[in-house]
Amino acid sequence: MSTAPATADYSKQIGDLLMADDFKLLVAICQTTISGDSAAQFAKSIVVWLKQEDSSWLEYFLKRILKQKMTENYAKGLDASDTLRENCMTTKLINSFLWYEGQDYLVESLHRTILSIHSFALNCEIDGFRLGRDCSSQQIEEHKDYLEKACVMLLASMVGNQHKMPASFRRLCHFMKTEIENTWGPMAAKPRVDPDEPRSNRASFTMGNYWKRLSSEIATSISKTNGYMMKGDEAEQKRPLSEIYYYSAGKDLKSNRSSGSWKQDTLMSASEKAVGSLLFLRFFIPAIISPEHYRLVDGCVTPEERRGFLLCAKVLTGMCNNVDFGKKEAYIRIMNPFIHEYRAMIRSFVKFASASSLGSNRRRPNMEEFQATLHSGLSKTGVSDDLISFLDSNLGKIEKDLQGATQLFSVTESEGIMNNFGSLKALVSERMRERQCQQAAKQPAPQPSSVYRFIRRFGFFQSKPKVEELSKENHPEPCITPNLTSSINQQQYMNWT
């Protein structure tokens, strides 16, 4: 009698192995060289599974794998701000988590602003080569003002809705900032000022100068949703909230500017740049570039309009990275003064996101509880079939890369990981065999086709017994010629036959 566990038991046992020993096996698998669309689907499956188990487990696992990534980068001598720049399994997990947790926050923060920018996104092109030979410096300057206006509206919308940021975002940002400063030391908490940087890169514009230059632009807003132009008091009442927040956020920023060095006030530290990468590079920027994929616009976006959104994303990325545009993209260097002017706004937003962990209501799993509940099962729901299918398809590659991934663990931990992987491999193989048997049992018996039935009915081919019977009736067996000797003449032979 078979004692094979049921399907649910296979899923729960696989979940227990992945969660056991402080997620060591799952962390090691995520350190392997898994790439492509399958890796993104695998990351999404992990996030959904752990979220269904317990949101605290999901947050803890992400912090666990982020810490592992920081330790690896520090051992390689990489910069702290590059923690999330590599397109690896860790960043795919972060992307899936941010999208899963922040869909409503993203729509509420940027939907109205993106719709308003969509109406003039065509006018944000500042590359003279793309505009054509007939473009003038005045046209480029006008398009530059449109691009600056779009970036200001995006920044104001983010700052104005920062209080709606999910608590899980802020806890992750706080953890990332503090862990980087603990790993790389106090220097990671201080802005890096290049003494050889030319003075022309310092602040040459004040916030008030820019408001005067764009006051007429902000007062006249074209709303795509309402379909008409609004001016004066009507614009103050009906224009997007981001334009209203633009004034209050800018005034607060201007009043809070200290009299010290501008560089010290606006340049971000390595830990702040890493948090900026988490929020902008992995969350806001993809939505700005492809708003139709994130429910921010109705309908499609033309390539020319997407180009305007892409330029906005480039400017915001430059603010987060503390870098100026150089010779590689010379056409956008005219935006460097604007980047200097509003970089403090980015830093204030990053500081707010990483300022507090909002309490310690996310409890770290206790290893004694792991051991106590091991036999009853840690996993409540079990892993999904998609996750099991991914493991089955990549078991060979994972096993090959796991030897290198376990070098970050101690010898005892590495042995435990490999033992658990052996058990995982057996369970995945058993589950896939069971699924194949279930699929084979569900398939109906093949039915003869209409052509086959037609041929059988009209006798285009007969079974073997009928053919033999027919040949005996109509065609008697041929005679066998005897071995004739030379004494038998022709007449005798004819008489015999």
Short mmCIF file of C-alpha atoms in Angstrom, two decimals:
data_model
loop_
_atom_site.label_atom_id
_atom_site.label_comp_id
_atom_site.label_asym_id
_atom_site.label_seq_id
_atom_site.Cartn_x
_atom_site.Cartn_y
_atom_site.Cartn_z
CA MET A 1 0.00 0.00 0.00
CA SER A 2 1.41 3.39 -0.98
CA THR A 3 2.27 5.82 1.81
CA ALA A 4 3.05 8.79 -0.47
CA PRO A 5 1.94 12.11 1.01
CA ALA A 6 -0.91 14.06 -0.49
CA THR A 7 -0.38 17.05 -2.76
CA ALA A 8 -0.86 19.53 0.08
CA ASP A 9 1.72 17.67 2.15
CA TYR A 10 4.29 17.94 -0.64
CA SER A 11 3.74 21.71 -0.87
CA LYS A 12 3.99 22.19 2.87
CA GLN A 13 7.08 20.01 3.20
CA ILE A 14 8.80 21.97 0.43
CA GLY A 15 7.79 25.22 2.17
CA ASP A 16 9.19 23.92 5.47
CA LEU A 17 12.55 23.13 3.87
CA LEU A 18 12.78 26.58 2.27
CA MET A 19 11.90 28.34 5.55
CA ALA A 20 13.95 26.12 7.86
CA ASP A 21 17.11 27.31 9.63
CA ASP A 22 16.40 31.01 9.22
CA PHE A 23 15.60 30.76 5.47
CA LYS A 24 19.16 29.61 4.76
CA LEU A 25 18.26 27.31 1.87
CA LEU A 26 15.98 29.88 0.22
CA VAL A 27 18.62 32.59 0.66
CA ALA A 28 21.27 30.34 -0.90
CA ILE A 29 19.01 29.53 -3.87
CA CYS A 30 18.45 33.25 -4.42
CA GLN A 31 22.23 33.77 -4.53
CA THR A 32 22.59 31.48 -7.55
CA THR A 33 22.85 32.81 -11.10
CA ILE A 34 19.16 32.58 -11.94
CA SER A 35 18.17 35.08 -14.62
CA GLY A 36 15.58 35.84 -17.25
CA ASP A 37 11.80 35.94 -17.13
CA SER A 38 11.69 32.72 -15.13
CA ALA A 39 13.66 34.40 -12.34
CA ALA A 40 11.15 37.27 -12.21
CA GLN A 41 8.30 34.78 -12.01
CA PHE A 42 10.14 32.87 -9.28
CA ALA A 43 10.58 36.09 -7.28
CA LYS A 44 6.90 36.92 -7.64
CA SER A 45 5.93 33.41 -6.48
CA ILE A 46 8.12 33.75 -3.37
CA VAL A 47 6.64 37.16 -2.48
CA VAL A 48 3.04 35.98 -2.92
CA TRP A 49 3.68 32.76 -0.97
CA LEU A 50 5.35 34.47 2.01
CA LYS A 51 2.73 37.23 2.01
CA GLN A 52 0.02 34.58 2.27
CA GLU A 53 1.91 32.87 5.06
CA ASP A 54 2.51 36.02 7.12
CA SER A 55 3.50 39.54 6.09
CA SER A 56 6.05 39.62 8.90
CA TRP A 57 7.80 36.60 7.37
CA LEU A 58 7.98 38.35 4.01
CA GLU A 59 9.54 41.48 5.48
CA TYR A 60 11.98 39.46 7.51
CA PHE A 61 13.07 37.39 4.51
CA LEU A 62 13.66 40.52 2.41
CA LYS A 63 15.77 42.04 5.18
CA ARG A 64 17.62 38.74 5.49
CA ILE A 65 18.50 38.59 1.79
CA LEU A 66 19.33 42.31 1.65
CA LYS A 67 21.76 41.87 4.52
CA GLN A 68 23.33 38.92 2.71
CA LYS A 69 23.71 41.05 -0.44
CA MET A 70 25.32 43.90 1.53
CA THR A 71 27.79 41.50 3.13
CA GLU A 72 28.71 40.13 -0.29
CA ASN A 73 29.18 43.61 -1.81
CA TYR A 74 31.27 44.78 1.13
CA ALA A 75 33.53 41.73 0.79
CA LYS A 76 33.98 42.57 -2.92
CA GLY A 77 34.86 46.18 -2.12
CA LEU A 78 31.81 47.63 -3.88
CA ASP A 79 30.20 50.93 -2.98
CA ALA A 80 27.27 50.90 -0.58
CA SER A 81 25.07 52.87 -2.95
CA ASP A 82 25.32 50.09 -5.56
CA THR A 83 23.44 47.55 -3.44
CA LEU A 84 20.34 47.55 -5.64
CA ARG A 85 21.84 48.49 -9.00
CA GLU A 86 22.72 44.98 -10.10
CA ASN A 87 19.96 43.09 -11.90
CA CYS A 88 20.06 40.00 -9.71
CA MET A 89 17.59 37.85 -7.79
CA THR A 90 17.68 40.22 -4.80
CA THR A 91 16.56 43.19 -6.89
CA LYS A 92 13.84 41.10 -8.55
CA LEU A 93 12.49 40.19 -5.13
CA ILE A 94 12.52 43.86 -4.12
CA ASN A 95 10.73 44.83 -7.35
CA SER A 96 8.02 42.23 -6.76
CA PHE A 97 7.58 43.32 -3.14
CA LEU A 98 7.33 47.02 -3.98
CA TRP A 99 4.77 46.43 -6.72
CA TYR A 100 2.77 43.99 -4.57
CA GLU A 101 2.65 46.36 -1.59
CA GLY A 102 2.57 49.76 -3.30
CA GLN A 103 0.08 49.52 -6.18
CA ASP A 104 -2.53 51.73 -4.51
CA TYR A 105 0.09 54.17 -3.19
CA LEU A 106 1.60 54.56 -6.66
CA VAL A 107 -1.74 55.25 -8.33
CA GLU A 108 -2.82 57.67 -5.63
CA SER A 109 0.47 59.56 -5.76
CA LEU A 110 1.11 59.84 -9.50
CA HIS A 111 -2.10 59.14 -11.40
CA ARG A 112 -3.41 62.71 -11.68
CA THR A 113 0.07 64.13 -12.19
CA ILE A 114 0.94 61.71 -14.98
CA LEU A 115 -2.35 62.50 -16.71
CA SER A 116 -1.52 66.21 -16.62
CA ILE A 117 2.04 65.67 -17.90
CA HIS A 118 0.69 63.39 -20.63
CA SER A 119 -0.97 66.43 -22.21
CA PHE A 120 2.38 68.18 -22.87
CA ALA A 121 4.84 65.26 -22.86
CA LEU A 122 5.52 65.85 -26.56
CA ASN A 123 6.99 69.25 -25.71
CA CYS A 124 9.62 67.86 -23.29
CA GLU A 125 12.12 66.88 -25.99
CA ILE A 126 15.37 68.89 -25.62
CA ASP A 127 17.61 66.94 -28.00
CA GLY A 128 18.27 69.16 -31.01
CA PHE A 129 19.12 66.14 -33.16
CA ARG A 130 15.66 64.66 -32.55
CA LEU A 131 13.90 67.98 -33.03
CA GLY A 132 15.48 68.41 -36.46
CA ARG A 133 17.60 70.98 -38.24
CA ASP A 134 14.91 73.63 -38.11
CA CYS A 135 14.82 73.80 -34.33
CA SER A 136 16.09 76.98 -32.71
CA SER A 137 17.67 77.67 -29.35
CA GLN A 138 14.45 79.38 -28.30
CA GLN A 139 12.46 76.21 -29.03
CA ILE A 140 14.90 74.12 -27.01
CA GLU A 141 14.60 76.59 -24.13
CA GLU A 142 10.80 76.35 -24.25
CA HIS A 143 10.95 72.55 -24.23
CA LYS A 144 13.41 72.73 -21.33
CA ASP A 145 10.86 74.72 -19.33
CA TYR A 146 8.22 72.09 -20.06
CA LEU A 147 10.60 69.34 -18.89
CA GLU A 148 11.41 71.25 -15.71
CA LYS A 149 7.73 71.81 -15.07
CA ALA A 150 7.02 68.06 -15.45
CA CYS A 151 9.82 67.15 -13.04
CA VAL A 152 8.62 69.71 -10.49
CA MET A 153 5.09 68.32 -10.68
CA LEU A 154 6.37 64.77 -10.13
CA LEU A 155 8.52 65.78 -7.17
CA ALA A 156 5.74 67.84 -5.60
CA SER A 157 3.30 64.96 -6.00
CA MET A 158 5.69 62.54 -4.30
CA VAL A 159 6.44 64.91 -1.42
CA GLY A 160 2.78 65.88 -1.06
CA ASN A 161 1.71 62.23 -0.73
CA GLN A 162 4.64 60.96 1.31
CA HIS A 163 2.43 60.50 4.37
CA LYS A 164 0.51 57.84 2.38
CA MET A 165 3.62 55.70 1.90
CA PRO A 166 3.01 52.12 3.13
CA ALA A 167 4.50 51.36 6.53
CA SER A 168 6.27 48.32 5.06
CA PHE A 169 8.13 50.65 2.65
CA ARG A 170 9.36 52.84 5.49
CA ARG A 171 10.45 49.88 7.60
CA LEU A 172 12.46 48.48 4.69
CA CYS A 173 14.03 51.89 3.95
CA HIS A 174 14.96 52.36 7.60
CA PHE A 175 16.51 48.90 7.76
CA MET A 176 18.51 49.46 4.58
CA LYS A 177 19.89 52.81 5.74
CA THR A 178 20.92 51.60 9.20
CA GLU A 179 22.35 48.29 7.94
CA ILE A 180 24.50 50.06 5.33
CA GLU A 181 25.86 52.45 7.93
CA ASN A 182 26.63 49.52 10.24
CA THR A 183 28.35 47.53 7.47
CA TRP A 184 30.35 50.27 5.71
CA GLY A 185 30.95 52.40 8.79
CA PRO A 186 30.27 56.07 9.63
CA MET A 187 31.53 57.30 6.24
CA ALA A 188 28.44 55.80 4.60
CA ALA A 189 26.31 58.29 6.55
CA LYS A 190 28.18 61.39 5.32
CA PRO A 191 27.86 63.06 1.90
CA ARG A 192 30.90 62.75 -0.33
CA VAL A 193 32.14 66.12 -1.57
CA ASP A 194 34.69 66.09 -4.38
CA PRO A 195 37.17 68.91 -3.68
CA ASP A 196 38.18 69.00 -7.36
CA GLU A 197 34.63 69.59 -8.58
CA PRO A 198 34.37 72.88 -10.48
CA ARG A 199 32.58 75.71 -8.78
CA SER A 200 30.14 75.99 -11.69
CA ASN A 201 28.46 72.83 -10.41
CA ARG A 202 27.44 74.53 -7.19
CA ALA A 203 24.04 76.11 -6.69
CA SER A 204 23.66 79.00 -9.06
CA PHE A 205 19.87 79.29 -8.85
CA THR A 206 17.60 79.79 -5.88
CA MET A 207 14.18 78.30 -5.47
CA GLY A 208 12.60 81.74 -5.73
CA ASN A 209 14.24 82.44 -9.09
CA TYR A 210 12.76 79.30 -10.55
CA TRP A 211 9.28 80.02 -9.16
CA LYS A 212 9.30 83.46 -10.80
CA ARG A 213 10.34 81.95 -14.11
CA LEU A 214 7.65 79.26 -14.05
CA SER A 215 4.87 81.06 -12.20
CA SER A 216 3.01 81.72 -15.44
CA GLU A 217 3.49 78.09 -16.54
CA ILE A 218 2.12 76.74 -13.28
CA ALA A 219 -0.79 79.19 -13.24
CA THR A 220 -1.88 77.95 -16.70
CA SER A 221 -2.40 74.19 -16.56
CA ILE A 222 -3.86 72.13 -19.35
CA SER A 223 -5.95 69.31 -17.90
CA LYS A 224 -6.34 66.36 -20.24
CA THR A 225 -9.16 64.93 -18.20
CA ASN A 226 -11.30 68.09 -18.36
CA GLY A 227 -10.35 68.93 -21.94
CA TYR A 228 -9.97 72.69 -21.63
CA MET A 229 -7.46 75.28 -20.46
CA MET A 230 -7.75 76.70 -16.95
CA LYS A 231 -6.40 80.07 -15.91
CA GLY A 232 -6.26 82.26 -12.85
CA ASP A 233 -8.48 81.36 -9.87
CA GLU A 234 -10.04 78.49 -11.81
CA ALA A 235 -6.61 76.90 -12.19
CA GLU A 236 -6.01 77.22 -8.44
CA GLN A 237 -9.17 75.24 -7.76
CA LYS A 238 -9.04 72.53 -10.44
CA ARG A 239 -5.37 71.97 -11.25
CA PRO A 240 -3.69 68.73 -10.05
CA LEU A 241 -2.71 68.54 -6.40
CA SER A 242 0.94 68.23 -7.38
CA GLU A 243 0.94 71.81 -8.69
CA ILE A 244 -0.64 73.08 -5.45
CA TYR A 245 1.86 71.11 -3.36
CA TYR A 246 4.58 72.59 -5.53
CA TYR A 247 4.24 75.95 -3.77
CA SER A 248 3.96 74.67 -0.19
CA ALA A 249 6.77 72.10 -0.55
CA GLY A 250 9.05 74.65 -2.19
CA LYS A 251 8.40 77.35 0.41
CA ASP A 252 9.05 74.93 3.26
CA LEU A 253 12.24 73.84 1.56
CA LYS A 254 13.35 77.44 1.08
CA SER A 255 12.66 78.39 4.70
CA ASN A 256 14.42 75.31 6.02
CA ARG A 257 17.60 75.85 4.01
CA SER A 258 20.45 76.42 6.43
CA SER A 259 23.13 79.01 5.98
CA GLY A 260 25.82 76.34 5.81
CA SER A 261 27.43 74.75 2.79
CA TRP A 262 25.02 74.02 -0.03
CA LYS A 263 26.87 70.79 -0.73
CA GLN A 264 26.35 69.56 2.82
CA ASP A 265 22.63 70.33 2.61
CA THR A 266 21.79 68.74 -0.73
CA LEU A 267 24.27 65.95 -1.50
CA MET A 268 23.15 62.57 -0.21
CA SER A 269 25.26 60.06 1.67
CA ALA A 270 25.88 56.53 0.40
CA SER A 271 23.13 55.13 2.62
CA GLU A 272 20.67 57.78 1.42
CA LYS A 273 21.56 57.07 -2.21
CA ALA A 274 20.85 53.39 -1.63
CA VAL A 275 17.43 54.25 -0.19
CA GLY A 276 16.88 56.57 -3.17
CA SER A 277 17.64 53.65 -5.50
CA LEU A 278 15.08 51.56 -3.64
CA LEU A 279 12.32 54.15 -3.97
CA PHE A 280 13.09 55.71 -7.34
CA LEU A 281 15.07 53.23 -9.43
CA ARG A 282 12.98 50.24 -8.34
CA PHE A 283 9.56 51.84 -7.83
CA PHE A 284 8.82 55.31 -9.23
CA ILE A 285 11.04 55.38 -12.34
CA PRO A 286 9.62 52.22 -14.04
CA ALA A 287 6.11 53.58 -13.52
CA ILE A 288 7.03 56.98 -14.98
CA ILE A 289 8.62 55.42 -18.09
CA SER A 290 5.74 52.98 -18.72
CA PRO A 291 2.67 54.54 -17.10
CA GLU A 292 0.23 52.44 -19.11
CA HIS A 293 1.56 49.27 -17.45
CA TYR A 294 0.93 50.69 -13.96
CA ARG A 295 -2.63 51.99 -14.47
CA LEU A 296 -1.48 55.63 -14.49
CA VAL A 297 -2.86 56.60 -17.91
CA ASP A 298 -5.87 55.57 -19.93
CA GLY A 299 -5.01 54.06 -23.27
CA CYS A 300 -1.59 53.79 -24.86
CA VAL A 301 1.45 56.07 -24.87
CA THR A 302 3.05 57.01 -28.19
CA PRO A 303 6.85 56.71 -28.61
CA GLU A 304 7.16 60.52 -28.68
CA GLU A 305 5.19 60.86 -25.42
CA ARG A 306 7.20 58.08 -23.81
CA ARG A 307 10.33 59.98 -24.74
CA GLY A 308 9.10 62.89 -22.60
CA PHE A 309 8.48 60.57 -19.64
CA LEU A 310 11.91 59.01 -20.17
CA LEU A 311 13.61 62.41 -19.95
CA CYS A 312 11.78 63.09 -16.68
CA ALA A 313 13.07 59.77 -15.38
CA LYS A 314 16.64 60.66 -16.43
CA VAL A 315 16.51 63.95 -14.53
CA LEU A 316 15.10 62.34 -11.37
CA THR A 317 17.73 59.59 -11.56
CA GLY A 318 20.47 62.21 -11.79
CA MET A 319 19.15 63.86 -8.63
CA CYS A 320 19.19 60.54 -6.75
CA ASN A 321 22.72 59.63 -7.88
CA ASN A 322 24.40 62.95 -6.98
CA VAL A 323 25.80 63.14 -10.51
CA ASP A 324 25.69 65.71 -13.30
CA PHE A 325 25.15 64.95 -16.96
CA GLY A 326 28.39 65.00 -18.93
CA LYS A 327 29.70 64.48 -22.43
CA LYS A 328 27.97 61.15 -22.91
CA GLU A 329 24.61 62.90 -23.20
CA ALA A 330 25.61 66.47 -23.91
CA TYR A 331 22.12 67.61 -24.93
CA ILE A 332 20.78 67.13 -21.39
CA ARG A 333 23.59 69.03 -19.66
CA ILE A 334 21.38 72.12 -19.70
CA MET A 335 19.39 70.40 -16.91
CA ASN A 336 22.34 70.35 -14.47
CA PRO A 337 21.41 73.67 -12.77
CA PHE A 338 17.87 72.39 -12.29
CA ILE A 339 19.23 69.16 -10.73
CA HIS A 340 21.31 71.19 -8.26
CA GLU A 341 18.32 73.34 -7.43
CA TYR A 342 15.92 70.53 -6.54
CA ARG A 343 18.26 67.86 -5.21
CA ALA A 344 17.45 68.92 -1.64
CA MET A 345 13.83 68.03 -2.33
CA ILE A 346 14.85 64.44 -3.17
CA ARG A 347 16.97 64.23 -0.05
CA SER A 348 14.14 65.43 2.19
CA PHE A 349 11.86 62.77 0.70
CA VAL A 350 14.46 60.04 1.25
CA LYS A 351 15.03 61.20 4.83
CA PHE A 352 11.32 61.00 5.56
CA ALA A 353 11.09 57.48 4.14
CA SER A 354 14.02 56.16 6.17
CA ALA A 355 13.59 58.20 9.35
CA SER A 356 11.70 55.72 11.48
CA SER A 357 11.02 52.01 11.56
CA LEU A 358 7.47 52.72 12.87
CA GLY A 359 7.98 50.45 15.84
CA SER A 360 9.23 46.90 16.10
CA ASN A 361 5.93 45.16 15.42
CA ARG A 362 7.64 42.84 12.96
CA ARG A 363 8.98 40.08 15.16
CA ARG A 364 12.08 38.14 14.18
CA PRO A 365 11.39 34.41 13.94
CA ASN A 366 12.66 32.45 16.91
CA MET A 367 14.81 29.43 16.13
CA GLU A 368 13.34 27.53 19.10
CA GLU A 369 9.91 27.99 17.58
CA PHE A 370 11.32 26.58 14.34
CA GLN A 371 12.44 23.44 16.10
CA ALA A 372 9.24 23.13 18.12
CA THR A 373 6.96 23.42 15.10
CA LEU A 374 9.13 21.47 12.65
CA HIS A 375 7.10 18.27 12.92
CA SER A 376 3.74 20.05 12.76
CA GLY A 377 4.86 22.08 9.75
CA LEU A 378 6.02 25.68 9.52
CA SER A 379 4.22 26.45 6.30
CA LYS A 380 0.48 27.06 6.63
CA THR A 381 -0.51 27.15 2.97
CA GLY A 382 2.44 25.52 1.20
CA VAL A 383 4.24 26.72 -1.90
CA SER A 384 2.46 27.14 -5.22
CA ASP A 385 2.72 24.74 -8.16
CA ASP A 386 4.42 27.49 -10.20
CA LEU A 387 7.23 27.69 -7.67
CA ILE A 388 7.61 23.90 -7.67
CA SER A 389 7.71 23.87 -11.48
CA PHE A 390 10.45 26.49 -11.48
CA LEU A 391 12.50 24.47 -9.00
CA ASP A 392 12.05 21.32 -11.09
CA SER A 393 13.21 23.11 -14.26
CA ASN A 394 16.29 24.62 -12.59
CA LEU A 395 17.37 21.92 -10.13
CA GLY A 396 20.51 21.12 -12.12
CA LYS A 397 21.60 24.73 -12.41
CA ILE A 398 20.80 25.46 -8.77
CA GLU A 399 22.74 22.43 -7.58
CA LYS A 400 25.73 23.47 -9.69
CA ASP A 401 25.74 27.06 -8.37
CA LEU A 402 24.88 26.15 -4.80
CA GLN A 403 28.46 25.16 -4.01
CA GLY A 404 29.62 28.71 -4.63
CA ALA A 405 26.62 30.28 -2.90
CA THR A 406 27.26 28.33 0.32
CA GLN A 407 30.73 29.86 0.66
CA LEU A 408 29.09 32.82 2.41
CA PHE A 409 27.98 30.46 5.20
CA SER A 410 29.97 28.50 7.75
CA VAL A 411 30.94 24.87 7.17
CA THR A 412 28.17 23.57 9.42
CA GLU A 413 25.58 25.80 7.79
CA SER A 414 26.74 24.78 4.33
CA GLU A 415 26.34 21.10 5.18
CA GLY A 416 22.84 21.74 6.47
CA ILE A 417 21.94 23.66 3.32
CA MET A 418 23.16 20.87 1.04
CA ASN A 419 21.31 18.23 3.10
CA ASN A 420 18.10 20.24 2.91
CA PHE A 421 18.60 20.71 -0.82
CA GLY A 422 18.87 16.94 -1.25
CA SER A 423 15.55 16.51 0.54
CA LEU A 424 14.06 19.35 -1.50
CA LYS A 425 15.21 17.73 -4.74
CA ALA A 426 13.55 14.44 -3.80
CA LEU A 427 10.28 16.12 -2.81
CA VAL A 428 10.14 18.20 -6.00
CA SER A 429 10.75 15.09 -8.14
CA GLU A 430 8.03 13.16 -6.29
CA ARG A 431 5.57 16.04 -6.69
CA MET A 432 6.26 16.34 -10.42
CA ARG A 433 5.78 12.57 -10.92
CA GLU A 434 2.51 12.78 -9.02
CA ARG A 435 1.36 15.68 -11.19
CA GLN A 436 2.19 13.74 -14.36
CA CYS A 437 0.16 10.77 -13.13
CA GLN A 438 -2.78 13.04 -12.30
CA GLN A 439 -2.65 14.64 -15.73
CA ALA A 440 -2.48 11.25 -17.44
CA ALA A 441 -5.49 10.00 -15.45
CA LYS A 442 -7.54 13.06 -16.43
CA GLN A 443 -6.90 12.62 -20.15
CA PRO A 444 -9.82 10.79 -21.91
CA ALA A 445 -9.26 7.67 -24.03
CA PRO A 446 -8.53 8.53 -27.67
CA GLN A 447 -11.60 8.22 -29.92
CA PRO A 448 -11.32 6.98 -33.52
CA SER A 449 -11.52 9.74 -36.07
CA SER A 450 -14.24 10.05 -38.71
CA VAL A 451 -11.79 9.06 -41.46
CA TYR A 452 -10.88 5.91 -39.55
CA ARG A 453 -14.55 4.96 -39.10
CA PHE A 454 -15.23 5.61 -42.84
CA ILE A 455 -12.37 3.35 -43.89
CA ARG A 456 -13.49 0.55 -41.56
CA ARG A 457 -17.09 0.82 -42.76
CA PHE A 458 -16.39 0.58 -46.47
CA GLY A 459 -13.65 -2.01 -46.17
CA PHE A 460 -10.62 -0.24 -47.57
CA PHE A 461 -8.56 -2.56 -45.47
CA GLN A 462 -9.59 -5.88 -43.99
CA SER A 463 -8.37 -7.77 -41.02
CA LYS A 464 -5.85 -10.56 -41.59
CA PRO A 465 -8.20 -13.55 -41.14
CA LYS A 466 -10.59 -12.27 -43.83
CA VAL A 467 -7.75 -11.74 -46.27
CA GLU A 468 -6.51 -15.29 -45.76
CA GLU A 469 -10.01 -16.71 -46.14
CA LEU A 470 -10.59 -14.79 -49.36
CA SER A 471 -7.33 -15.96 -50.86
CA LYS A 472 -8.18 -19.61 -50.17
CA GLU A 473 -11.58 -19.42 -51.86
CA ASN A 474 -10.64 -17.62 -55.06
CA HIS A 475 -7.05 -18.58 -55.45
CA PRO A 476 -6.16 -22.22 -54.81
CA GLU A 477 -2.74 -22.97 -53.57
CA PRO A 478 -0.23 -23.32 -56.40
CA CYS A 479 1.17 -26.73 -57.18
CA ILE A 480 4.66 -27.61 -56.28
CA THR A 481 6.76 -28.83 -59.20
CA PRO A 482 8.36 -32.17 -58.39
CA ASN A 483 11.99 -32.91 -58.90
CA LEU A 484 11.84 -34.40 -62.42
CA THR A 485 14.51 -36.71 -63.74
CA SER A 486 15.79 -36.93 -67.28
CA SER A 487 13.76 -40.17 -67.99
CA ILE A 488 10.44 -38.28 -67.91
CA ASN A 489 9.56 -36.94 -71.34
CA GLN A 490 7.40 -33.99 -72.25
CA GLN A 491 4.27 -36.09 -72.85
CA GLN A 492 4.54 -37.74 -69.46
CA TYR A 493 4.98 -34.38 -67.83
CA MET A 494 1.89 -33.02 -69.59
CA ASN A 495 -0.17 -36.06 -68.58
CA TRP A 496 0.99 -35.61 -64.96
CA THR A 497 0.06 -32.00 -64.81
#
